[in-house]
Short mmCIF file of C-alpha atoms in Angstrom, two decimals:
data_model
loop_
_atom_site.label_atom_id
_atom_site.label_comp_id
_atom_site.label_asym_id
_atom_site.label_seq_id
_atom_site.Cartn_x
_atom_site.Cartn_y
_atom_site.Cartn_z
CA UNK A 1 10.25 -6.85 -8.21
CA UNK A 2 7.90 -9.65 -9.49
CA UNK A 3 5.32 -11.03 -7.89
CA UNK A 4 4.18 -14.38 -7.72
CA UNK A 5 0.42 -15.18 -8.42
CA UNK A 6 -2.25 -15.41 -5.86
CA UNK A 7 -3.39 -18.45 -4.31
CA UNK A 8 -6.47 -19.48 -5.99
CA UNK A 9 -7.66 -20.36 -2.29
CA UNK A 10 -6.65 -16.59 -1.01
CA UNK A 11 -9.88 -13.89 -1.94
CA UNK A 12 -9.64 -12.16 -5.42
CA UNK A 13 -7.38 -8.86 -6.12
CA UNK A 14 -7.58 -7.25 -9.18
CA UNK A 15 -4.29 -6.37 -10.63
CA UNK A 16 -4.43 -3.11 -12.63
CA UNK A 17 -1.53 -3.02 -15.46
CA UNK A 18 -1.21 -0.94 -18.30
CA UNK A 19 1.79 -0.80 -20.66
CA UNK A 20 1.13 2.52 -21.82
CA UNK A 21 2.79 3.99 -18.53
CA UNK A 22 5.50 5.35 -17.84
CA UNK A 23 8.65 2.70 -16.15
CA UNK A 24 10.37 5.46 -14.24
CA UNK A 25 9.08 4.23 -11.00
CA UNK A 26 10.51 0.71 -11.99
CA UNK A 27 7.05 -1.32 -12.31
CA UNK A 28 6.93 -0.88 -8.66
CA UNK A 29 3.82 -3.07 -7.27
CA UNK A 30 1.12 -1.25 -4.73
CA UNK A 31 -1.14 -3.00 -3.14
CA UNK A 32 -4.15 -0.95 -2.04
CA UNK A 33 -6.60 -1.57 0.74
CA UNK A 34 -9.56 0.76 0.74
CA UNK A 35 -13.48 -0.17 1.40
CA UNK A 36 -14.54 2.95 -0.59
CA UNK A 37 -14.86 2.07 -4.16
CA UNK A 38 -14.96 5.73 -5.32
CA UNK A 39 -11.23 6.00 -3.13
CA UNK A 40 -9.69 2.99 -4.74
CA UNK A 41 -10.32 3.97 -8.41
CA UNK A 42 -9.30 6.90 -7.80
CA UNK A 43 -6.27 5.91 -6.16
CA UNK A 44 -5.66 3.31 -8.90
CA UNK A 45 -6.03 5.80 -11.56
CA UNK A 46 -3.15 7.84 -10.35
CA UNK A 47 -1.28 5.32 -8.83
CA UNK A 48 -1.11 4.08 -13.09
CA UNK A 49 -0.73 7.22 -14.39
CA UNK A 50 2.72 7.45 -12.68
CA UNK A 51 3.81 4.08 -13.57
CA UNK A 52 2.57 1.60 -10.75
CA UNK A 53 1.52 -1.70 -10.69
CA UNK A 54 -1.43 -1.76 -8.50
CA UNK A 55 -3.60 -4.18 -7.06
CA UNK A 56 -6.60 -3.48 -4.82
CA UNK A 57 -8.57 -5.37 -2.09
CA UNK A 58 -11.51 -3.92 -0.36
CA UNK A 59 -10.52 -5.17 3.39
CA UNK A 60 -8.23 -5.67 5.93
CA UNK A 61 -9.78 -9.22 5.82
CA UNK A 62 -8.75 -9.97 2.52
CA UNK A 63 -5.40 -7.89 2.47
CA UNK A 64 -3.59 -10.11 5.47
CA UNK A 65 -4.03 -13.27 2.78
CA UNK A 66 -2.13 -11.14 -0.15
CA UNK A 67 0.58 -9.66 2.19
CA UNK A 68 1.45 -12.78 3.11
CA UNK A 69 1.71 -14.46 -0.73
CA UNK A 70 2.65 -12.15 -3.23
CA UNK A 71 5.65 -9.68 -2.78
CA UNK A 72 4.35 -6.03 -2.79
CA UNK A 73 6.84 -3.14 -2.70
CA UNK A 74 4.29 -0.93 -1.07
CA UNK A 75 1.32 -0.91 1.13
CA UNK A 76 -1.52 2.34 0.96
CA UNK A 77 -4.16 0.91 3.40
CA UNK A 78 -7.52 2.51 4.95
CA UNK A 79 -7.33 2.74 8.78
CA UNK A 80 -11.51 2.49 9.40
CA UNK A 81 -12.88 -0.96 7.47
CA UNK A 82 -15.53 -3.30 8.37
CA UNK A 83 -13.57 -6.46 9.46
CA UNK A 84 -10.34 -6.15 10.20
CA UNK A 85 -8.71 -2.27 10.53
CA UNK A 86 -5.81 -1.56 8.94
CA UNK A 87 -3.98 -1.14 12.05
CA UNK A 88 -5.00 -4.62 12.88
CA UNK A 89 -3.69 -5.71 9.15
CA UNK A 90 -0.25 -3.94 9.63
CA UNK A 91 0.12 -5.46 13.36
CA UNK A 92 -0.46 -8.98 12.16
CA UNK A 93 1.69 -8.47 9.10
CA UNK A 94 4.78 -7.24 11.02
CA UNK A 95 4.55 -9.78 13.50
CA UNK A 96 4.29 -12.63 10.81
CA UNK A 97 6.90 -11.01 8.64
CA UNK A 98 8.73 -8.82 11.27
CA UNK A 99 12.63 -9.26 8.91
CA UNK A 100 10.70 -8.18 5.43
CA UNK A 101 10.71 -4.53 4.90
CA UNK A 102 7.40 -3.16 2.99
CA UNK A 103 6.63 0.43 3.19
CA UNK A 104 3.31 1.13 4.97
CA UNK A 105 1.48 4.43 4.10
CA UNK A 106 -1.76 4.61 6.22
CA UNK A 107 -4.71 6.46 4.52
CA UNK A 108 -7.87 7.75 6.53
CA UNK A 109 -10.38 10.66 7.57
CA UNK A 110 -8.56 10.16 11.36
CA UNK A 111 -6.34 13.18 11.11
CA UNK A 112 -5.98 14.17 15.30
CA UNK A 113 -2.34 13.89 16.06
CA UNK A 114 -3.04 10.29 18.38
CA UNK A 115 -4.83 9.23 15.03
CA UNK A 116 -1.39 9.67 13.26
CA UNK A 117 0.62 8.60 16.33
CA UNK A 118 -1.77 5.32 16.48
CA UNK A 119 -0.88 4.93 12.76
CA UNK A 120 3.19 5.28 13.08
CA UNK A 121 2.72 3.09 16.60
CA UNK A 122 0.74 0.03 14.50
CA UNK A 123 3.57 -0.22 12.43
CA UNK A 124 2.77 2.71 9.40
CA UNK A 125 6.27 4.14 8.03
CA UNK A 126 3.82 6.91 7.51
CA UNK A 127 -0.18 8.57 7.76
CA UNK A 128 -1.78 10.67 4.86
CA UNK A 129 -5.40 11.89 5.55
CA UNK A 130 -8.20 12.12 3.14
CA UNK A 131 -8.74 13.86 1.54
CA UNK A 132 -4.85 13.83 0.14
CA UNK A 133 -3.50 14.97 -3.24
CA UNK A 134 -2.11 13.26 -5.65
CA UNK A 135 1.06 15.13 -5.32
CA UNK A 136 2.01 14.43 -1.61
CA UNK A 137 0.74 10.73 -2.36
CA UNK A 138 3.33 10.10 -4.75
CA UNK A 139 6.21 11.48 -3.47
CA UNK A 140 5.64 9.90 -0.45
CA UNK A 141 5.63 6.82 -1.91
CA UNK A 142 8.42 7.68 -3.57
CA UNK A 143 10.30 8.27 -0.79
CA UNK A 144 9.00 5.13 0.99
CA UNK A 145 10.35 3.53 -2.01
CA UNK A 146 13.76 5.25 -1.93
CA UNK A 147 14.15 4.26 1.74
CA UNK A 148 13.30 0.69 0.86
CA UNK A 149 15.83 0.45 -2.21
CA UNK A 150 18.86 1.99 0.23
CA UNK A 151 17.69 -0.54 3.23
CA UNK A 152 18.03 -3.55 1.16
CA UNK A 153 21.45 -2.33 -0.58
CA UNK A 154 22.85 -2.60 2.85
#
C-alpha cells in the first residue's frame, strides 16, 4: 500500500527503506511510536530485516499528526510517553477514523493483566510487553496483517 508524503506542517518521521530486503511481507509500512531511542532502532532494525517499511516517531504527540496523513498498514506504539500515551493516541485515532481498519500492536513494560485489558479496551488489536522477541513480534504482525488483508477482501 503506498503512502502519501507527510505534510511539511505535520512533525518529522524518518522513513527507514532499504532495497536489499526481502518483499515477502509485501513492502508493508509500520509506523512505530516509541520514546526510547535504544527500543526504536532496535525495533527498526528487525522490523527491515524482515522486509518492512518503517517509519518512527518518538511520541504520541507527533504520531496522532501521521495517523491521520499517511496510510500505514500497521501501528507498534509505546503505552508510557511523555505527552500523549499511546492509549490516548489509539482512542483519538479510532474515534477520528473509526471505518479505517489499521492493526494496533501495543508495546510496554505494563504487563499486569488490567495493563493488557487497558490496552485491548483503548482500542489495541493486541499487547506485547518488553522486553519481547523478535520472533513473537513478527508473527504477530503478521497475523495482524493477515487479518487486515481478509477484512478488506470482504
Amino acid at each position: 500500500m503506498s503512502s502519501q508524503p507527510p505534510d511539511p506542517a505535520q512533525p518529522a518521521a524518518l522513513e527507514v527503506q532499504d532495497s536489499n530486503v526481502p518483499t515477502h511481507q509485501s513492502r508493508a509500512h509500520v509506523l512505530v511510536v516509541d520514546d526510547d531511542a535504544d527500543i526504536r532502532l532496535w525495533l527498526k532494525t528487525r522490523l527491515k530485516q524482515a522486509g518492512y517499511r518503517v517509519t518512527l516517531v518518538e511520541s504520541g504527540d507527533a504520531a496522532l499528526p501521521l495517523l491521520l496523513n499517511v496510510c500505514f498498514d500497521a501501528l507498534l506504539i509505546d503505552v508510557l510517553m511523555p505527552g500523549s500515551s499511546g492509549h490516548e493516541v489509539v482512542r483519538a485515532w479510532r474515534t477520528l477514523q473509526p471505518d479505517f481498519s489499521l492493526p494496533v500492536l501495543f508495546l510496554s513494560s505494563k504487563a499486569s493483566k488490567q495493563d493488557i485489558a487497558a490496552g485491548i479496551e483503548a482500542g489495541g488489536d493486541d499487547y506485547l510487553t518488553k522486553p519481547v522477541s523478535v520472533e513473537v513480534l513478527l508473527a504477530k504482525l503478521q497475523a495482524a496483517l493477515r487479518v487486515r488483508r481478509q477484512l478488506r477482501r470482504r
